[in-house]
Short mmCIF file of C-alpha atoms and ligand atoms in Angstrom, two decimals:
data_model
loop_
_atom_site.label_atom_id
_atom_site.label_comp_id
_atom_site.label_asym_id
_atom_site.label_seq_id
_atom_site.Cartn_x
_atom_site.Cartn_y
_atom_site.Cartn_z
CA MET Z 497 273.92 86.71 -4.44
CA ILE Z 498 271.17 89.29 -4.24
CA LYS Z 499 271.95 92.33 -2.14
CA VAL Z 500 269.07 93.24 0.17
CA GLN Z 501 268.65 96.61 1.82
CA LEU Z 502 265.42 96.75 3.77
CA THR Z 503 264.63 98.74 6.90
CA GLY Z 504 261.87 98.92 9.50
CA ALA Z 505 258.89 96.55 9.21
CA GLU Z 506 260.16 95.31 5.83
CA GLU Z 507 263.48 94.18 7.32
CA THR Z 508 261.66 91.95 9.82
CA LEU Z 509 260.71 89.61 6.95
CA LEU Z 510 264.36 88.52 6.88
CA ALA Z 511 264.11 87.31 10.49
CA THR Z 512 261.05 85.14 9.83
CA LEU Z 513 262.58 83.81 6.59
CA TYR Z 514 265.78 83.01 8.48
CA GLY Z 515 263.81 81.35 11.27
CA ARG Z 516 262.21 78.99 8.75
CA ALA Z 517 265.62 78.39 7.12
CA LEU Z 518 267.17 77.47 10.50
CA ASP Z 519 264.25 75.15 11.18
CA ALA Z 520 264.86 73.46 7.81
CA ARG Z 521 268.54 72.99 8.74
CA SER Z 522 267.74 71.52 12.16
CA GLU Z 523 267.91 67.81 12.92
CA HIS Z 524 264.12 67.52 13.33
CA PRO Z 525 262.47 70.24 11.21
CA ILE Z 526 258.94 71.32 12.08
CA LEU Z 527 258.10 73.01 8.78
CA GLY Z 528 260.90 71.66 6.57
CA ASP Z 529 260.93 74.80 4.39
CA THR Z 530 264.00 73.96 2.30
CA LEU Z 531 263.13 76.73 -0.19
CA ALA Z 532 263.49 79.27 2.65
CA ASP Z 533 266.92 77.81 3.36
CA ASP Z 534 267.94 77.96 -0.34
CA THR Z 535 266.70 81.56 -0.48
CA VAL Z 536 268.66 82.66 2.59
CA ARG Z 537 271.79 81.28 0.93
CA ARG Z 538 271.11 83.47 -2.14
CA ILE Z 539 270.68 86.69 -0.16
CA ASP Z 540 273.59 88.96 0.68
CA TYR Z 541 272.66 89.98 4.24
CA ASP Z 542 274.27 89.35 7.61
CA PHE Z 543 271.64 87.04 9.11
CA SER Z 544 273.87 86.34 12.13
CA GLN Z 545 273.20 89.88 13.43
CA LEU Z 546 269.59 88.77 14.12
CA HIS Z 547 270.86 86.41 16.89
CA LEU Z 548 267.95 84.01 16.33
CA THR Z 549 268.00 81.10 18.76
CA PRO Z 550 266.86 77.54 17.93
CA GLY Z 551 263.77 78.33 20.05
CA ASP Z 552 263.01 81.46 17.96
CA ALA Z 553 263.35 79.43 14.76
CA ALA Z 554 261.08 76.65 16.03
CA GLY Z 555 258.54 79.25 17.21
CA VAL Z 556 258.43 80.85 13.74
CA ALA Z 557 258.07 77.40 12.16
CA LEU Z 558 255.22 76.38 14.48
CA ARG Z 559 253.33 79.61 13.77
CA ALA Z 560 253.73 79.14 10.01
CA HIS Z 561 252.70 75.50 10.33
CA GLN Z 562 249.44 76.42 12.09
CA LEU Z 563 248.55 79.05 9.48
CA ASP Z 564 249.51 76.62 6.68
CA SER Z 565 247.22 74.03 8.16
CA TRP Z 566 244.20 76.40 8.32
CA THR Z 567 244.92 77.59 4.77
CA GLN Z 568 245.35 74.06 3.41
CA GLN Z 569 242.05 72.99 4.97
CA PHE Z 570 240.27 75.89 3.25
CA ILE Z 571 241.84 75.07 -0.13
CA THR Z 572 240.90 71.40 0.23
CA ASP Z 573 237.29 72.38 1.00
CA ASN Z 574 237.21 75.09 -1.73
CA PRO Z 575 239.36 74.11 -4.74
CA ASN Z 576 238.19 77.30 -6.52
CA ALA Z 577 239.32 79.50 -3.63
CA VAL Z 578 241.09 82.83 -3.71
CA VAL Z 579 243.92 83.05 -1.17
CA LEU Z 580 244.93 86.57 -0.20
CA HIS Z 581 248.24 86.48 1.63
CA LEU Z 582 248.83 89.90 3.20
CA GLY Z 583 252.30 91.05 4.29
CA CYS Z 584 253.72 87.94 2.61
CA GLY Z 585 257.34 89.09 2.84
CA LEU Z 586 259.53 86.32 1.40
CA ASP Z 587 257.37 83.60 2.90
CA THR Z 588 257.20 80.54 0.63
CA ARG Z 589 253.68 79.56 1.76
CA VAL Z 590 252.40 79.26 -1.81
CA HIS Z 591 255.27 76.87 -2.60
CA ARG Z 592 254.82 74.88 0.61
CA LEU Z 593 251.10 74.36 -0.01
CA ALA Z 594 251.44 74.12 -3.82
CA PRO Z 595 247.71 74.74 -4.49
CA PRO Z 596 246.16 73.50 -7.75
CA PRO Z 597 245.94 76.08 -10.58
CA THR Z 598 242.18 76.39 -9.90
CA VAL Z 599 243.15 78.38 -6.79
CA GLU Z 600 244.03 82.03 -7.33
CA TRP Z 601 246.76 83.05 -4.92
CA TRP Z 602 247.56 86.72 -4.29
CA ASP Z 603 250.69 87.70 -2.36
CA VAL Z 604 250.65 91.33 -1.14
CA ASP Z 605 253.48 93.36 0.37
CA GLN Z 606 255.24 96.68 -0.17
CA ALA Z 607 256.52 97.27 -3.73
CA ASP Z 608 260.23 96.72 -2.99
CA VAL Z 609 259.45 93.47 -1.14
CA ILE Z 610 257.41 92.18 -4.09
CA ASP Z 611 260.19 93.22 -6.44
CA LEU Z 612 262.60 91.11 -4.38
CA ARG Z 613 260.16 88.16 -4.33
CA THR Z 614 259.90 88.27 -8.10
CA ARG Z 615 263.68 88.06 -8.41
CA LEU Z 616 263.95 85.16 -5.95
CA TYR Z 617 260.97 82.89 -6.65
CA PRO Z 618 259.62 81.31 -9.84
CA ALA Z 619 256.14 82.18 -11.16
CA ARG Z 620 253.32 79.64 -10.70
CA PRO Z 621 249.99 79.12 -12.48
CA GLY Z 622 247.24 81.07 -10.69
CA TYR Z 623 249.80 83.13 -8.78
CA HIS Z 624 249.63 86.96 -8.56
CA THR Z 625 251.46 89.63 -6.62
CA VAL Z 626 250.53 93.14 -5.51
CA GLY Z 627 253.30 95.58 -4.61
CA ALA Z 628 251.51 98.11 -2.39
CA SER Z 629 250.72 98.87 1.20
CA VAL Z 630 247.80 96.81 2.45
CA THR Z 631 246.30 100.13 3.55
CA ASP Z 632 246.35 101.46 -0.02
CA GLU Z 633 242.72 101.75 -1.15
CA THR Z 634 243.11 100.76 -4.82
CA TRP Z 635 244.64 97.28 -5.31
CA LEU Z 636 241.82 95.20 -3.80
CA ALA Z 637 239.58 95.97 -6.79
CA ASP Z 638 241.83 93.68 -8.93
CA VAL Z 639 241.30 90.64 -6.69
CA PRO Z 640 238.29 88.45 -7.66
CA SER Z 641 235.49 89.09 -5.18
CA GLY Z 642 232.95 86.32 -5.91
CA ARG Z 643 234.89 83.20 -4.84
CA PRO Z 644 235.36 81.71 -1.37
CA THR Z 645 238.35 83.52 0.06
CA MET Z 646 241.03 82.71 2.59
CA VAL Z 647 242.79 85.81 3.93
CA VAL Z 648 246.06 85.04 5.73
CA ALA Z 649 248.12 87.70 7.47
CA GLU Z 650 251.18 86.47 9.34
CA GLY Z 651 253.32 88.94 11.26
CA LEU Z 652 251.42 91.89 9.78
CA LEU Z 653 248.53 93.28 11.79
CA MET Z 654 250.70 94.38 14.74
CA TYR Z 655 252.57 96.75 12.38
CA LEU Z 656 249.33 98.59 11.55
CA THR Z 657 247.55 101.05 13.76
CA GLU Z 658 244.26 99.78 15.17
CA GLN Z 659 242.41 102.25 12.96
CA ASP Z 660 244.19 101.13 9.77
CA GLY Z 661 243.84 97.45 10.70
CA LYS Z 662 240.11 97.69 11.34
CA HIS Z 663 239.58 99.71 8.18
CA LEU Z 664 241.45 97.04 6.21
CA ILE Z 665 239.26 94.28 7.68
CA THR Z 666 236.10 96.23 6.81
CA ARG Z 667 237.31 96.66 3.22
CA LEU Z 668 238.09 92.94 2.95
CA LEU Z 669 234.67 91.90 4.27
CA ASP Z 670 232.92 94.38 1.97
CA HIS Z 671 234.89 93.11 -1.03
CA PHE Z 672 234.71 89.31 -0.68
CA ARG Z 673 231.03 88.62 -1.38
CA ALA Z 674 231.25 84.80 -1.24
CA GLY Z 675 232.52 84.79 2.35
CA GLY Z 676 235.52 82.92 3.66
CA ARG Z 677 238.06 82.87 6.46
CA LEU Z 678 240.54 85.21 8.03
CA ALA Z 679 243.63 83.76 9.75
CA PHE Z 680 246.23 85.90 11.46
CA ASP Z 681 248.55 86.20 14.42
CA ALA Z 682 248.36 89.01 16.95
CA TYR Z 683 250.12 90.41 19.99
CA SER Z 684 248.14 91.51 23.02
CA PRO Z 685 248.55 95.09 24.30
CA LEU Z 686 251.05 93.61 26.80
CA GLY Z 687 252.97 92.02 23.90
CA ILE Z 688 253.02 95.42 22.18
CA ARG Z 689 254.34 97.09 25.37
CA LEU Z 690 257.10 94.45 25.60
CA GLN Z 691 258.11 94.78 21.92
CA GLY Z 692 261.65 95.74 23.02
CA LEU Z 693 262.16 92.06 23.92
CA ASN Z 694 261.59 91.02 20.29
CA ARG Z 695 265.09 90.75 18.75
CA ALA Z 696 263.95 91.06 15.13
CA VAL Z 697 261.81 94.13 15.82
CA ARG Z 698 264.59 95.74 17.84
CA ALA Z 699 267.25 95.04 15.15
CA SER Z 700 265.09 96.56 12.38
CA GLY Z 701 263.95 99.64 14.28
CA ALA Z 702 260.32 98.78 13.40
CA THR Z 703 257.47 99.79 15.71
CA LEU Z 704 254.51 97.59 16.63
CA HIS Z 705 251.20 99.36 17.17
CA TRP Z 706 248.05 97.24 17.30
CA GLY Z 707 247.46 94.94 20.26
CA ILE Z 708 244.54 92.46 20.22
CA THR Z 709 243.66 90.43 23.32
CA SER Z 710 241.19 88.05 21.68
CA ALA Z 711 239.51 87.54 18.32
CA ALA Z 712 236.18 88.20 20.02
CA GLU Z 713 237.21 91.88 19.95
CA LEU Z 714 237.11 91.76 16.16
CA ALA Z 715 233.83 89.83 16.07
CA ASP Z 716 232.37 92.54 18.31
CA PHE Z 717 233.74 95.18 15.95
CA ASP Z 718 232.16 93.60 12.84
CA PRO Z 719 229.27 91.11 13.26
CA ARG Z 720 230.08 89.53 9.89
CA LEU Z 721 233.03 87.87 11.67
CA ARG Z 722 232.66 84.68 13.72
CA VAL Z 723 235.48 83.16 15.79
CA LEU Z 724 236.31 79.58 14.74
CA ASP Z 725 239.56 78.87 16.53
CA GLU Z 726 242.16 80.51 18.72
CA VAL Z 727 245.61 79.24 19.63
CA LYS Z 728 247.88 80.82 22.23
CA ALA Z 729 251.51 80.87 21.02
CA PHE Z 730 252.78 79.34 24.26
CA ASP Z 731 250.27 76.52 23.83
CA ILE Z 732 250.53 75.99 20.08
CA PRO Z 733 250.01 72.50 18.58
CA GLY Z 734 253.40 70.86 17.99
CA ARG Z 735 254.94 72.65 20.99
CA ASP Z 736 256.35 69.31 22.10
CA GLN Z 737 258.74 69.58 19.12
CA LEU Z 738 260.45 72.66 20.60
CA PRO Z 739 264.02 72.15 21.84
CA ALA Z 740 263.80 71.07 25.53
CA PRO Z 741 264.71 74.37 27.30
CA TYR Z 742 262.22 76.35 25.16
CA ARG Z 743 259.53 73.75 25.73
CA ALA Z 744 259.98 74.08 29.49
CA ALA Z 745 259.86 77.89 29.27
CA THR Z 746 256.69 77.95 27.17
CA THR Z 747 255.01 75.42 29.48
CA ALA Z 748 255.70 77.73 32.42
CA LEU Z 749 254.60 80.89 30.56
CA ALA Z 750 251.42 79.20 29.28
CA HIS Z 751 250.18 79.23 32.89
CA VAL Z 752 250.85 82.88 33.69
CA PRO Z 753 247.62 84.87 33.24
CA GLY Z 754 248.08 87.80 30.85
CA VAL Z 755 251.49 86.61 29.68
CA ASN Z 756 249.87 83.51 28.18
CA ARG Z 757 247.86 85.72 25.80
CA MET Z 758 250.82 87.84 24.68
CA ALA Z 759 250.87 86.21 21.24
CA GLN Z 760 247.96 84.37 19.67
CA LEU Z 761 246.77 82.94 16.34
CA HIS Z 762 243.18 83.32 15.21
CA LEU Z 763 240.85 81.81 12.66
CA LEU Z 764 237.56 83.60 11.94
CA ALA Z 765 234.83 83.00 9.38
CA PHE Z 766 233.17 85.85 7.50
CA THR Z 767 229.73 85.57 6.02
CA PRO Z 768 228.82 85.82 2.33
CA HIS Z 769 226.72 88.73 1.09
CA GLY Z 770 225.19 89.71 -2.23
CA PRO Z 771 226.57 92.13 -4.78
CA ALA Z 772 226.78 95.75 -3.69
CA PRO Z 773 223.56 97.62 -4.57
CA ALA Z 774 223.83 99.56 -7.86
C1 SAM R 2023 257.44 90.09 10.25
S1 SAM R 2023 257.41 90.33 8.52
C2 SAM R 2023 256.41 88.91 8.08
C3 SAM R 2023 256.58 88.51 6.66
C4 SAM R 2023 255.93 87.18 6.30
N1 SAM R 2023 254.50 87.19 6.55
C5 SAM R 2023 256.60 86.06 7.08
O1 SAM R 2023 255.96 85.48 7.96
O2 SAM R 2023 257.75 85.80 6.79
C6 SAM R 2023 256.27 91.70 8.33
C7 SAM R 2023 255.85 91.92 6.89
O3 SAM R 2023 254.76 92.84 6.87
C8 SAM R 2023 254.98 93.70 5.78
N2 SAM R 2023 254.20 94.93 6.02
C9 SAM R 2023 254.20 95.72 7.12
N3 SAM R 2023 253.37 96.76 6.94
C10 SAM R 2023 252.83 96.60 5.70
C11 SAM R 2023 251.89 97.35 4.94
N4 SAM R 2023 251.32 98.47 5.41
N5 SAM R 2023 251.56 96.90 3.70
C12 SAM R 2023 252.11 95.76 3.20
N6 SAM R 2023 253.01 95.02 3.89
C13 SAM R 2023 253.36 95.43 5.11
C14 SAM R 2023 256.47 93.93 5.78
O4 SAM R 2023 256.93 94.49 4.56
C15 SAM R 2023 256.97 92.53 6.04
O5 SAM R 2023 257.09 91.79 4.86
#
């Protein structure tokens, strides 16, 4: 067993990992992430204190499934892609999608999280890790900049301030010259105000900061971004696979203006540009 002592935003990765593990153990898994389940069984941590419900687990699995599907599509279209997975936590996305070695996959999270990942998961061809804050200015220079790039950030941007989040996006768009896609989930300002209802956030003592109402806000902020798709969490594809009481609740909430935008998933394209002038 590996003893894990994480706090704050880092500790929340255990809730999402556990959600995917519970989904894998369920009678009708959505994501079927058996590696997440194996990993939970190797970690010395009281997962029961998170009080995750079957609905929470299915919600985490649906979100991951949507982001997997956008990422897989990009890899299929661009077999020489770079995938930059920000705030990866202990997510097994690279193992679920198992990209060919022609894809360079970069998992980024805080140093102690990456240290834990390295102890739990095997290496893969084309796989790299960065142990640093995403807001750290130095690590991006190591990531190849001239290949089509898929940036995925799941359960991350809400932990950043708006200023840090926007600065990160600007740095990413400046760096990746061949263009690509950005996929992420977000809470609206209302979702941020209601963060006390989020069991995992409450249990870890983490604080959520950045609320985004629609991806158009980001496209307005940087014209290199173009919105391709948007999914409201209460209306997410596969919602019919939720356990019955949760399905009924999400159907009702999906019709309440404001509440129905509390959590969303976004896919944006960013345009290619030439090398930086000398
Ligand atoms: C809710 S967890 C999500 C983890 C993973 N994406 C998943 O879905 O299981 C939030 C993750 O964001 C990471 N995180 C938060 N702020 C960060 C920062 N400034 N730099 C790097 N990682 C950060 C945490 O360490 C944690 O792994």
